[in-house]
Every structure is written in C-alpha cells, then in structure tokens.
Short mmCIF file of C-alpha atoms and ligand atoms in Angstrom, two decimals:
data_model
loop_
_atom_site.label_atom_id
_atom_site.label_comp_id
_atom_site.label_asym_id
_atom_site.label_seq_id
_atom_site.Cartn_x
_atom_site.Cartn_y
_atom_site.Cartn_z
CA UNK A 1 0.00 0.00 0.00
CA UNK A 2 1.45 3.44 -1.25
CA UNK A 3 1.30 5.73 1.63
CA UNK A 4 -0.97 8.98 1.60
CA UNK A 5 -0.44 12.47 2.77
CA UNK A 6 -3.91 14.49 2.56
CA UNK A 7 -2.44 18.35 3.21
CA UNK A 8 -5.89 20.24 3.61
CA UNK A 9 -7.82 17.19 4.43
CA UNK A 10 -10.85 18.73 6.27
CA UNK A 11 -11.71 20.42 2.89
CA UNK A 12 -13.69 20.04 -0.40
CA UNK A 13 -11.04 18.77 -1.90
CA UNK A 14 -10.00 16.68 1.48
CA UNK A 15 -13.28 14.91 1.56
CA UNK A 16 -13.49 14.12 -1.73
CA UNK A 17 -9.63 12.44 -1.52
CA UNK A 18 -11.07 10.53 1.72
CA UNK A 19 -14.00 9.19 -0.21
CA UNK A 20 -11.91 7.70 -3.12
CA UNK A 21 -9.83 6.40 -0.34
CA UNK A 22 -12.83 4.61 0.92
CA UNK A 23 -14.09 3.82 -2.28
CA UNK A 24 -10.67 1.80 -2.71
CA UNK A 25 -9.57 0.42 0.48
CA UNK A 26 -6.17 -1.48 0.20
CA UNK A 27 -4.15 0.95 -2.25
CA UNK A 28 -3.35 3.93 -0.31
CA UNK A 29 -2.77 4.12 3.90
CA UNK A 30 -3.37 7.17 5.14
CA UNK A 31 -0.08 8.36 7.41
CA UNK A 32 -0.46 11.96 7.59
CA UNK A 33 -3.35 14.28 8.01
CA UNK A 34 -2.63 18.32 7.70
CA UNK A 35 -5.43 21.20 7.79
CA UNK A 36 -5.95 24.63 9.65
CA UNK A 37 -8.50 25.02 12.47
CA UNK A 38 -11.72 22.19 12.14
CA UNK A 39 -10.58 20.15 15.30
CA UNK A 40 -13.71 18.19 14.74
CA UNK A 41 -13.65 17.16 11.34
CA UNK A 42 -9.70 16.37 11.84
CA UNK A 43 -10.78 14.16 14.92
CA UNK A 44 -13.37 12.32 13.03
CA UNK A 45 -11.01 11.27 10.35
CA UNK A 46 -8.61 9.98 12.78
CA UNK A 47 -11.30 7.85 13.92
CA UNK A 48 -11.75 6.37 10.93
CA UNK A 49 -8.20 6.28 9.24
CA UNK A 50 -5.94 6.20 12.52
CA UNK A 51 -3.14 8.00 10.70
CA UNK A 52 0.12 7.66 12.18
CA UNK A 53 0.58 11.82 12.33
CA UNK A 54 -1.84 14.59 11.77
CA UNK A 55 -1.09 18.22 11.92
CA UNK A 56 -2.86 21.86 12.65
CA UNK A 57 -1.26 24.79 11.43
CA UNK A 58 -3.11 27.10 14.48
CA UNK A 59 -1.94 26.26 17.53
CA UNK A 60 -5.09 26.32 19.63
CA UNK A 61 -6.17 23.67 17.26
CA UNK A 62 -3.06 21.35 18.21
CA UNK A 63 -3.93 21.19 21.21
CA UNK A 64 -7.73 20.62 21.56
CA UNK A 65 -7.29 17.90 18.97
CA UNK A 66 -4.18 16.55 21.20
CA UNK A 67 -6.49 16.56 24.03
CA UNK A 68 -9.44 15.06 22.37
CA UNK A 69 -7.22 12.41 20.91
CA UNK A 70 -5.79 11.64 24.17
CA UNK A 71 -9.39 11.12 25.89
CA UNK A 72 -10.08 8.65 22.94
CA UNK A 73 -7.19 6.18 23.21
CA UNK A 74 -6.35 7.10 19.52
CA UNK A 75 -2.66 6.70 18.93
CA UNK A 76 -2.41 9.37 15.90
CA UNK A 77 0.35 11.76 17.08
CA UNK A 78 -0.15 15.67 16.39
CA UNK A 79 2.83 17.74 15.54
CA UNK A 80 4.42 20.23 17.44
CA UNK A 81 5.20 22.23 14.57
CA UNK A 82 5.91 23.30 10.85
CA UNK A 83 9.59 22.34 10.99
CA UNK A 84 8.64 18.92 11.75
CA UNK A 85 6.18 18.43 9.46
CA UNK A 86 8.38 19.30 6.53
CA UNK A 87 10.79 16.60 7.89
CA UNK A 88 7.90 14.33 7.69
CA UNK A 89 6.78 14.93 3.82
CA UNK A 90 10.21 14.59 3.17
CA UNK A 91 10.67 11.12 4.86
CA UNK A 92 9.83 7.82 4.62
CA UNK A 93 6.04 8.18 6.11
CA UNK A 94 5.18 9.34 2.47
CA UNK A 95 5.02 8.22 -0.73
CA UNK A 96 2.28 10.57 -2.59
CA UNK A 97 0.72 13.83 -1.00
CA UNK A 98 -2.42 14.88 -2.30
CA UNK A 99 -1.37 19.17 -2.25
CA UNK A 100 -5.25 20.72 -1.59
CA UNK A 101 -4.13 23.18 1.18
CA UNK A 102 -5.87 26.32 -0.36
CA UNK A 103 -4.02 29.44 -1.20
CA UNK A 104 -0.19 30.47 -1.08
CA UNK A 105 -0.83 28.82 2.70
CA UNK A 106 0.21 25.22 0.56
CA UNK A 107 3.39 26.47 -1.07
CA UNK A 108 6.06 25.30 1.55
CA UNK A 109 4.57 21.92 2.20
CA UNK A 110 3.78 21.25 -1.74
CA UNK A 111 7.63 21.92 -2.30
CA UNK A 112 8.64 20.14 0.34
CA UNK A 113 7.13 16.93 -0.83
CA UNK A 114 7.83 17.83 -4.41
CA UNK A 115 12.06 18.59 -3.37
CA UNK A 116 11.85 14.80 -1.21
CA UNK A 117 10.69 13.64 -5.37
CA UNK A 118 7.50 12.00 -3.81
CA UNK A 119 4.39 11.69 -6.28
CA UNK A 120 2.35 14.63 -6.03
CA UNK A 121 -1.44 15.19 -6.83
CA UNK A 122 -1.59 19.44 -7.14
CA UNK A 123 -4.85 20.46 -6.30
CA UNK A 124 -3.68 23.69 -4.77
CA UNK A 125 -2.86 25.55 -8.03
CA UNK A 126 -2.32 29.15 -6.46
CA UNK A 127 1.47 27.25 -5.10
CA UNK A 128 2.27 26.87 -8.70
CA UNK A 129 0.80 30.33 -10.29
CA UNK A 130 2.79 32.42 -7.24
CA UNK A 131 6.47 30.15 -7.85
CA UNK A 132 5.90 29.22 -11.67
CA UNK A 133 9.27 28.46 -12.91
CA UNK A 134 10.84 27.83 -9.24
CA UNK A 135 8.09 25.12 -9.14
CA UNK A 136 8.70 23.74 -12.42
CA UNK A 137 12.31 23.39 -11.87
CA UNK A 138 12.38 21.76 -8.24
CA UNK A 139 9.65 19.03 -10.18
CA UNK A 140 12.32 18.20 -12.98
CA UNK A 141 15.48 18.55 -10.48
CA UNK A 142 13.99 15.87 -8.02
CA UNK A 143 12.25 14.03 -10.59
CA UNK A 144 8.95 14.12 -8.39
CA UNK A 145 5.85 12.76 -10.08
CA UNK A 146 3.26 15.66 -10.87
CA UNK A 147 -0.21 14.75 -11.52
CA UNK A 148 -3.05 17.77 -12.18
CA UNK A 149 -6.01 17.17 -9.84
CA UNK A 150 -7.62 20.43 -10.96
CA UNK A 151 -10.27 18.93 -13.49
CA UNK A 152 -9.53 21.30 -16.47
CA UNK A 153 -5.86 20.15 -16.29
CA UNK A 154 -6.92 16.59 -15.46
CA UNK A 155 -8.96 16.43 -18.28
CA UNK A 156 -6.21 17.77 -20.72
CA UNK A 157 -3.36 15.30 -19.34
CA UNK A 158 -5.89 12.37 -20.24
CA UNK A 159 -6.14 13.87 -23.63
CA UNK A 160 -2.51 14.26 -24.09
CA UNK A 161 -0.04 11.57 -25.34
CA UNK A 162 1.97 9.56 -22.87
CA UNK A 163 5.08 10.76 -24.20
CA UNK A 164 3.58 14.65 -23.56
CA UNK A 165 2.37 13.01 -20.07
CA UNK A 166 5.37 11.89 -18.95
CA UNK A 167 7.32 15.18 -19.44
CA UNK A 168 5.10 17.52 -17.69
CA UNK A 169 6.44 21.08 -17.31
CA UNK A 170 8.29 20.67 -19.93
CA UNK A 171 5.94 19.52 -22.81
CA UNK A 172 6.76 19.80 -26.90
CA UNK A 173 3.26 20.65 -27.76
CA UNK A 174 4.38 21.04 -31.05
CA UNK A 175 6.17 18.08 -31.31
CA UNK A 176 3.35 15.89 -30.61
CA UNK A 177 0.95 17.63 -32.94
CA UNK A 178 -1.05 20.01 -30.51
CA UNK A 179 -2.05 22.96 -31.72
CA UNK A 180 -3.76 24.25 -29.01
CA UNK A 181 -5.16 23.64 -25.01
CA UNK A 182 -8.94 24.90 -24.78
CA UNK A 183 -9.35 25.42 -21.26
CA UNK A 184 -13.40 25.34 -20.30
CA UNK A 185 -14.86 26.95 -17.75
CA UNK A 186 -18.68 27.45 -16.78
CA UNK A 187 -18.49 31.47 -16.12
CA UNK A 188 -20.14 31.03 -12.35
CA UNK A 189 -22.90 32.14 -11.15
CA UNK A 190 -23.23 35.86 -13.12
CA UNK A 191 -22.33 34.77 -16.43
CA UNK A 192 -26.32 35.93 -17.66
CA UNK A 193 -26.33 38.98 -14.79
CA UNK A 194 -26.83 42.62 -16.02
CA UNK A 195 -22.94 44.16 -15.33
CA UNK A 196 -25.07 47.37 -13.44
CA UNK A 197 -25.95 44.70 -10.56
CA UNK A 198 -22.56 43.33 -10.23
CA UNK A 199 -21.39 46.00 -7.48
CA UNK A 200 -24.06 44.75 -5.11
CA UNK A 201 -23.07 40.78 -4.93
CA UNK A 202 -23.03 39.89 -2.18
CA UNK A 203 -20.77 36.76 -0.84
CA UNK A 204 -23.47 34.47 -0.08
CA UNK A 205 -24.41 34.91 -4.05
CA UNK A 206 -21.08 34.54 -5.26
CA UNK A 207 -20.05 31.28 -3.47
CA UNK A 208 -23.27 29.47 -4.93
CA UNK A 209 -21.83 27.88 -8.29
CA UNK A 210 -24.57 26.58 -10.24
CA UNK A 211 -22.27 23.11 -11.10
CA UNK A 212 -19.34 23.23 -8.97
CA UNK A 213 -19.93 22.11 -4.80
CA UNK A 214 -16.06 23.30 -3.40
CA UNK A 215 -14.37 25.60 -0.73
CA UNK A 216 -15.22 29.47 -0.51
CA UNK A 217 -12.30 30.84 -1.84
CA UNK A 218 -12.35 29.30 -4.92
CA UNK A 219 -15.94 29.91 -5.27
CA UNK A 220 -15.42 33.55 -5.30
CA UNK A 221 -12.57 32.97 -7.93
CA UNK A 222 -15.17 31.04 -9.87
CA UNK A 223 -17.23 33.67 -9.77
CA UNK A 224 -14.84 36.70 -10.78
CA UNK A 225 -13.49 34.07 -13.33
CA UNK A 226 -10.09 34.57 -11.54
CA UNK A 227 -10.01 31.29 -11.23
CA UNK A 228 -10.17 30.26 -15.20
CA UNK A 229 -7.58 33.17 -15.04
CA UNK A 230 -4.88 31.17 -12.17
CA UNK A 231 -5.86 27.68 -14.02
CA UNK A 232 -4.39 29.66 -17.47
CA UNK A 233 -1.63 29.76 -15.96
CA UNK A 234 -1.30 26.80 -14.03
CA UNK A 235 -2.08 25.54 -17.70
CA UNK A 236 0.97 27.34 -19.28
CA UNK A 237 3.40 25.90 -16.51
CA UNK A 238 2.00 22.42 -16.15
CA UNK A 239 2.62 21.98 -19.96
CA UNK A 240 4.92 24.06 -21.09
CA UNK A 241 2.07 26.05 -23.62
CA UNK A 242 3.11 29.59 -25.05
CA UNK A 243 0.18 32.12 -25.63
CA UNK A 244 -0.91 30.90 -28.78
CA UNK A 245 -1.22 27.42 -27.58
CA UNK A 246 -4.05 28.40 -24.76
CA UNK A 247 -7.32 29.59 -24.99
CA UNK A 248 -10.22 30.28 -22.60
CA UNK A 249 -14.04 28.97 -23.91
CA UNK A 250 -16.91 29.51 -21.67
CA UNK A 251 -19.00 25.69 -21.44
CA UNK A 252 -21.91 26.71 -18.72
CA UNK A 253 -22.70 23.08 -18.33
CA UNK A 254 -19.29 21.78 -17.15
CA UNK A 255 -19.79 18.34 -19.02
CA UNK A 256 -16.59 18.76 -20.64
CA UNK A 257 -13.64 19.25 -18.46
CA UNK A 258 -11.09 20.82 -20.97
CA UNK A 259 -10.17 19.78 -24.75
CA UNK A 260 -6.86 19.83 -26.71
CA UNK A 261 -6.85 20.44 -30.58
CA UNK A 262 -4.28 18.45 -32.46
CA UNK A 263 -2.85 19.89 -36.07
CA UNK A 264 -4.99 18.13 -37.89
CA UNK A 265 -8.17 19.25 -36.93
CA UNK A 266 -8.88 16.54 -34.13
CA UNK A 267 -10.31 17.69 -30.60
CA UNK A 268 -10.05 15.60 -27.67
CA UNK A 269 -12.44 16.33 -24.87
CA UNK A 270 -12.52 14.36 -21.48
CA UNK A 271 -15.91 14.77 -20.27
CA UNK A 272 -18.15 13.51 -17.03
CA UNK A 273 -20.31 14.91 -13.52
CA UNK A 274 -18.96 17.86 -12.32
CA UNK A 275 -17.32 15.79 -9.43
CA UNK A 276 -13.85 16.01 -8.08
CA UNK A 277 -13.87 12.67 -7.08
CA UNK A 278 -13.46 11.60 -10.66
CA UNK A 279 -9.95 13.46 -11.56
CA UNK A 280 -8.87 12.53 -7.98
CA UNK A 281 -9.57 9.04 -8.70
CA UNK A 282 -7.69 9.44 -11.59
CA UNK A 283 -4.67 10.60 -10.38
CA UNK A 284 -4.77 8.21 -7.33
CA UNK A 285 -5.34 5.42 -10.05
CA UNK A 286 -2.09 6.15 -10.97
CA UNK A 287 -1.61 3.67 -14.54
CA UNK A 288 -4.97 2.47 -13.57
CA UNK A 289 -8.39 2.83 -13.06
CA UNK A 290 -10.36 2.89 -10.24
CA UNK A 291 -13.90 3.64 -8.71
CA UNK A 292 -14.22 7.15 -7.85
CA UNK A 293 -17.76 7.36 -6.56
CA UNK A 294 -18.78 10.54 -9.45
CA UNK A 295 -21.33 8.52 -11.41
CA UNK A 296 -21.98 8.25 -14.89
CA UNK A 297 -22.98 11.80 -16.91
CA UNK A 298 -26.44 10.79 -18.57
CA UNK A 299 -26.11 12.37 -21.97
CA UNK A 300 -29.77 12.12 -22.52
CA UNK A 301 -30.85 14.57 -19.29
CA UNK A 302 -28.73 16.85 -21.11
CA UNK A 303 -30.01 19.66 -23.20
CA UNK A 304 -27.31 21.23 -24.69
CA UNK A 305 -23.97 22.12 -24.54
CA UNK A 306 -22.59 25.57 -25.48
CA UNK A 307 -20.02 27.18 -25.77
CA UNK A 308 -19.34 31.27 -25.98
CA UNK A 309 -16.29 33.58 -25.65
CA UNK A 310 -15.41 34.98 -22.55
CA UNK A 311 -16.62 38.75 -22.09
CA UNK A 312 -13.67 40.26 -20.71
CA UNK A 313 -15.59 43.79 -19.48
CA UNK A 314 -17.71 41.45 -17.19
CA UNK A 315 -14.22 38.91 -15.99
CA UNK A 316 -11.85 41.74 -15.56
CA UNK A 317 -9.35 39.22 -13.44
CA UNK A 318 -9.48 36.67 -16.10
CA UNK A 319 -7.81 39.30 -17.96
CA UNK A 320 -5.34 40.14 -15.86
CA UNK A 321 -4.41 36.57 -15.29
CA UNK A 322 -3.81 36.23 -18.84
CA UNK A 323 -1.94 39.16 -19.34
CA UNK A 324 0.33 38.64 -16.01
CA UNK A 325 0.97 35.33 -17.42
CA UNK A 326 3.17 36.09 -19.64
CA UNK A 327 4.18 39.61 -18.19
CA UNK A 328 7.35 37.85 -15.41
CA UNK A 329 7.22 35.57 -12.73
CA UNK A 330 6.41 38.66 -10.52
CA UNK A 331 3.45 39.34 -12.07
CA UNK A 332 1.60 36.17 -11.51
CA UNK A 333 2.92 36.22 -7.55
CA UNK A 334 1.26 39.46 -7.19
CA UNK A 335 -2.01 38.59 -8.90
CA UNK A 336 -2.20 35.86 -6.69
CA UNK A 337 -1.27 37.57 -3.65
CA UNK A 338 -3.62 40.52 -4.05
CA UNK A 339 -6.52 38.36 -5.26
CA UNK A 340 -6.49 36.17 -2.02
CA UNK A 341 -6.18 39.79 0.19
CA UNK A 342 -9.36 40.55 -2.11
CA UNK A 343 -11.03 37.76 -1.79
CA UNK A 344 -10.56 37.46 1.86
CA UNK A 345 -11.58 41.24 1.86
CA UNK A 346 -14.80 40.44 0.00
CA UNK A 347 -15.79 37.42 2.00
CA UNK A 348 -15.89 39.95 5.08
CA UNK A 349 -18.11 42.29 3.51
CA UNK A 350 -15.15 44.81 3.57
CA UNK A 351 -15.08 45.72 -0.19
CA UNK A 352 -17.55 44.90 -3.22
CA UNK A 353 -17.45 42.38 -5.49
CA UNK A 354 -16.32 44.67 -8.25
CA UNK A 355 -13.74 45.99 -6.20
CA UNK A 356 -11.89 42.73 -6.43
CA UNK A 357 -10.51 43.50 -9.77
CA UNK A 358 -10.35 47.08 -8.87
CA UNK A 359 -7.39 45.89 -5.89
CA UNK A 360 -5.47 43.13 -8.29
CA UNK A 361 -5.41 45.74 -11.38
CA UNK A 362 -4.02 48.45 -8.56
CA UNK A 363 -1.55 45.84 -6.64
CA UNK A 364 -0.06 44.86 -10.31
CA UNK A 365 0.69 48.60 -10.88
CA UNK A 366 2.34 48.95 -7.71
CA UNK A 367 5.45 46.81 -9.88
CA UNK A 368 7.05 45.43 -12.34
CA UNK A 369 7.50 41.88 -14.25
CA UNK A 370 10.98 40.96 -12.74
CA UNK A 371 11.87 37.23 -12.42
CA UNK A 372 12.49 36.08 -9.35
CA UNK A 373 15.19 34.10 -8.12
CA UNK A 374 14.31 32.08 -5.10
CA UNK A 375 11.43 31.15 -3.09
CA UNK A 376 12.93 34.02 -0.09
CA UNK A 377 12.60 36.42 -3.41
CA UNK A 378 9.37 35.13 -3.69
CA UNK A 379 8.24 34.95 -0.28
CA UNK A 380 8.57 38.74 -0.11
CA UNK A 381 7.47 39.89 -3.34
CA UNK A 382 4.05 37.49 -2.21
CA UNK A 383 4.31 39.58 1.40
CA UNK A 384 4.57 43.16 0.10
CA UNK A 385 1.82 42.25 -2.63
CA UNK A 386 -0.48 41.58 0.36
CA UNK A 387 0.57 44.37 2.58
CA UNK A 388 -0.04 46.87 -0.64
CA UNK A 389 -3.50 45.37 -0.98
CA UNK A 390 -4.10 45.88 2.44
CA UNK A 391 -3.11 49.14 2.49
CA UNK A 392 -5.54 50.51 -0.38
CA UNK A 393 -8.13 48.79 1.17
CA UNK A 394 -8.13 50.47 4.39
CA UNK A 395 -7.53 54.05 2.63
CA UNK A 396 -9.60 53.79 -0.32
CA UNK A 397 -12.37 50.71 -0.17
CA UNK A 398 -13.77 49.76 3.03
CA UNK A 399 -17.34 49.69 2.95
P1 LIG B 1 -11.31 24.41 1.28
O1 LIG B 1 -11.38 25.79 1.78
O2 LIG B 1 -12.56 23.60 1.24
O3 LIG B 1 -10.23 23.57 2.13
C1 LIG B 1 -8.96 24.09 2.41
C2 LIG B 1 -8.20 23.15 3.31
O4 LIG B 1 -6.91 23.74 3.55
C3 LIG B 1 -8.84 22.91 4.68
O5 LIG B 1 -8.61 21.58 5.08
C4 LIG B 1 -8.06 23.86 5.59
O6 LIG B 1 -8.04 23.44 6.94
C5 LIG B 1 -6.69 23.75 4.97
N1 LIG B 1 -5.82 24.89 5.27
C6 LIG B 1 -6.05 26.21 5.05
N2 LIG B 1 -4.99 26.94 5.46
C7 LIG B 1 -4.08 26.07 5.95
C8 LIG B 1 -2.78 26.18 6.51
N3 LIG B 1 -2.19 27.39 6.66
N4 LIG B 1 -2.14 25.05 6.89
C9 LIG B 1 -2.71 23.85 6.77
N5 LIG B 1 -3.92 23.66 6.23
C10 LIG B 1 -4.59 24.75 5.82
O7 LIG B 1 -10.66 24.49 -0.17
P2 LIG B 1 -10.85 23.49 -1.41
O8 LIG B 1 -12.02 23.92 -2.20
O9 LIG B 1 -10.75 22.08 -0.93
O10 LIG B 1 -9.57 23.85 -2.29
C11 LIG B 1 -8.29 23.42 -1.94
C12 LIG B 1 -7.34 23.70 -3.10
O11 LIG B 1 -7.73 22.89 -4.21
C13 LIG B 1 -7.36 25.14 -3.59
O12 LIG B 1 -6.09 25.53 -3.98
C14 LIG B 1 -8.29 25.10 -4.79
O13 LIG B 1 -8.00 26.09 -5.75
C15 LIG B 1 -7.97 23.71 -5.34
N6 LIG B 1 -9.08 23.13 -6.12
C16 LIG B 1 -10.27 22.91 -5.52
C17 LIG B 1 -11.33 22.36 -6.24
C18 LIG B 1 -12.66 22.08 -5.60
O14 LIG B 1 -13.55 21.55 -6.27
N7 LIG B 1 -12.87 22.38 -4.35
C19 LIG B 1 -11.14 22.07 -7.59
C20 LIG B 1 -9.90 22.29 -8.17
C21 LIG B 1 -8.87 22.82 -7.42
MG1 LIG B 2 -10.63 23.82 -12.06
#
C-alpha cells in the first residue's frame, strides 16, 4: 500500500480524496493528516483512518485535537510544529501527498514533498501560479511525479499523449501535434447577470456555483473568473504552452472538463459529472483505473452544450491573469497575492465584489514583471503584494 499524505484534508477537496480512499480500500494508507483550524472534522477522520501523524497549522487547534485524541485512546500523534512536518513529507512516512491546502498557505509543504521527489497530486494551483518556474524546476530537479487534480488540467493530461504526459512542465506541444489547449470553464454564477448589478453581490451569491460544490475561496474565484484566469496559468506551466497554444471557452454546463486540438483538426475532450472525485480518482489510479464514486454523466438529461467567448468587461481578473501570465514571474505572484487579500476582503463584507478586480489591477501597478530568483525572493514579493493590498483597502475601499 502506497502511503498517503492528505495536506488540507478537512476540505472540499480533502473529503473528496477521503471518499476515493474509501471507495478503494487497500491501495493507499493514510499516514499523515494536515489542515488549519476544524478540530472536529480532523478528529473524526482519525477515527476512521488512525493516521500515524496529523497536523494543525493554528496552535489552539493542536492542542484541543491533542487533548481530544488523548481522551479517545487514539494513537495518531499531532505535531508540534511546521519544521517537523516538513521533515515528515520529506521522509519515509510518504510516498504521494495529495497538495489541496488552499491558497499560497500550501506552497512550503507542496515543495517540500515535491524537493523529497515524492508523487504529487496538485490540487492547490495558487502554489504553482505564485512560484511558476521555481516550481517547475524543483519538479524536474527531483524528478517528483506531478499529476493535475484540478479537473480542467486533469482532463487535458488524459487527452494528451503519454510521451507529452510523462514530461510535464516541460511539454513539446508542437512536437506531438497540438495545436492548441482549450481550457473550459462554466463562467459562475453571473455569467447571464446585467454588469449594473454586479457591485451589489453579495458573498453568499457569489459562493453558490450553479455546477461546482467546493471551498469558498475558490468559489469567489469562480465567480470573478479569476479562477479560469490562475488555471491559465497553471495551464501554461503544467505543460509548457506559449500564448498561442491556450485559450479560454466559456462551457456553462461543465460536461466537458477541458479539450486539446491536435494539427490536424482533431479535438479531444474528457468529459463527465462535475465531481472532483473523478480526476482525484484518476490521479490516485495512478496507470490504472479505479472507482471514484462521481457517477456516470447521462447524456440524454442533457439539453445542450454551449459554448461562448469569454466577455472580458464582465471577468476583468481573467484578464489580468492572462496578461500577467506572460508579463514575469512577478506578475503572476502578485495577482495571486492581491486576489487572495481581495477575496478574503470580499468574504468579510469589507469591499464589493467589483472591487476585487479594482485591488489586483491596482496591486499589479504597484510593480514590475521581474523574475524572481528564489522562493525568499518570492516569499517577499508574495508579502509586500499583500501588505499593498491591504493598504488601499483600508484608505480607499472599506465599505
Ligand atoms: P477548502 O477551503 O474547502 O479547504 C482548504 C483546506 O486547507 C482545509 O482543510 C483547511 O483546513 C486547509 N488549510 C487552510 N490553510 C491552511 C494552513 N495554513 N495550513 C494547513 N492547512 C490549511 O478548499 P478546497 O475547495 O478544498 O480547495 C483546496 C485547493 O484545491 C485550492 O487551492 C483550490 O484552488 C484547489 N481546487 C479545488 C477544487 C474544488 O472543487 N474544491 C477544484 C480544483 C482545485
Ligand atoms: Mg478547475
């Protein structure tokens, strides 16, 4: 049995992992359990998978989940801190780590697995849009196995050619005949709503996705179409595409997951339920596959699929995804930086929906599209990027 890290297992993404798990008992064990604050949804999984060591990155958590682990003659053992559980993805306790921490939050445990070569299942895309090439390079240096968990990636790996699979990050598109990735994506909830009634969204309306059934962060990214904007380019750094070789389409359904076009006119679409459990099946599958629990999409319930353009006046951070893509590694750090400062912001009723964009667009212009060096570099670039965003909200936004 391979052995399982789940970083960000009280999650959407967590419990979605943990139900493939018990969908397939015998081909992973569960050793190591990481997430943030839910004490009781971390104690109820060590009642059920006994993993050997579980971890809480707030303290107060550590200990009410030591305590409560204690009075239940469980033998998981918590961490005492960050130190040691980087010591532990690096080590012998894991063989695959399933990345779905959200936010920059994931970045040092993600690498830390990826450095130690393990196999890695990257849900957590906003570690690989904030390091891009840093990332890229510690996967190839190691030789750590990267599978994409997000489902637009997933489904454009299964449509890609072994040869293109097994040199991720550093694909020849080209080479094997792709002309280009066509990266779907639903358009959220406001894809039909009049742009005058956008300022007044409020959170509770945003984090409803009409397909989708995941964490709130990425709900809100969903919504602003940031997130189509960070899985751009997550897509240009998973496999290696250049600007020409990516493209946006808006599918409201979310039947098909993502399609690549080959030179001669072929598309290849991976299609199914809008269920994580089926591209985290996948991946955990490994060379085979396995029951995920996601069903079977029932073509004949169906209406109609469709496809449209995106509207870039009503997804201003899609846009300024795509053009900080290709702008410098700094430019994609501070998207991501400001956006989860904006998000955060917007979640607490501090600034408007619209204002979202507004903050990223200002952050951006704050610098310039420098590379960056090392993950220290990066680290601070990612720090002043949030303390900038801060700052214009407090003078300028609050509502
Ligand atoms: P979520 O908010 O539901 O869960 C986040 C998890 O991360 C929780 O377990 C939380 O405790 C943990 N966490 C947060 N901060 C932490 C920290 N500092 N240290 C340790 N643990 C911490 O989020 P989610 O929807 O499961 O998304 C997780 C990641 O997967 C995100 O990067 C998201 O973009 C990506 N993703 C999610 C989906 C989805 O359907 N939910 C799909 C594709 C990609
Ligand atoms: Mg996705």
């Amino acid at each position: 049995m391979k052995k399982l890290a789940i970083l960000g297992a009280t999650g959407s993404i967590g419990a979605s992992t943990v139900s493939v798990c018990r969908s397939n008992p015998g081909l992973y064990e569960i050793t190591l359990l990481v997430a943030s604050t839910s004490v009781d949804k971390m104690f109820a999984l060590c009642q059920e998978f006994t993993p050997r060591y579980v971890a809480m990155s707030c303290n107060r958590a550590t200990l009410q989940l030591r305590e409560l682990l204690k009075n239940a003659n469980l033998p998981s053992q918590v961490l005492d801190n960050e130190q040691e559980l980087l010591q532990l993805l690096a080590g012998e306790e894991v063989d695959a780590v399933m990345a779905a921490i959200v936010g920059a939050a994931g970045l040092k445990t993600t690498l830390a697995a990826v450095d130690a070569g393990k196999e890695i299942f990257l849900a957590n895309k906003e570690a690989l849009v904030m390091s891009g090439a840093l990332f890229i390079n510690a996967v190839k240096k190691s030789g750590a196995k990267l599978w994409p968990v997000d489902s637009e990636h997933n489904a454009i790996y299964q449509a890609l050619s072994p040869r293109l699979q097994n040199t991720i990050g550093a694909c020849d598109l080209p080479g094997e005949g792709v002309s280009k990735i066509l990266l779907t994506g639903s358009g959220g909830p406001f894809l039909e709503k009049p742009l005058a009634e956008f300022s007044s969204i409020t959170p509770a309306q945003a984090i409803k996705h009409p397909n989708w059934s995941m964490g709130n962060k990425i709900s809100i990214d969903s919504a602003t179409m940031m997130n189509k904007g960070l899985e751009y380019i997550e897509a240009r750094w998973l496999f290696n595409a250049d600007k020409a070789q990516l493209q946006v389409v808006i599918h409201p359904q979310s039947v098909i997951h993502s399609m690549v076009q080959y030179k001669d006119g072929s598309v290849i679409a991976q299609m199914g339920n809008p269920d994580m459990r089926i591209p985290i099946a996948y991946v955990m599958g490994g060379e085979q596959r396995i029951e995920s629990g996601g069903g079977f999409f029932d073509f004949f319930s169906t209406a109609n699929f469709s496809f449209a353009e995106p509207d870039f006046t009503r997804y201003p951070c899609l846009k300024l995804a795509i053009d900080a893509c290709f702008e410098g590694q700094q430019s994609t750090t501070i998207l991501n930086a400001a956006n989860e400062v904006a998000v955060a912001a917007f979640l607490q009723k501090k600034i408007k929906f619209t204002q979202i964009g507004q903050l990223v667009e200002r952050v951006l212009n704050c610098a310039g599209g420098a590379s960056i060096e090392s993950i220290e570099h990066l680290l601070e670039i990612d720090a002043l990027a949030r303390l900038n965003a801060g700052e214009i909200i407090k003078r300028d936004y609050l509502c």
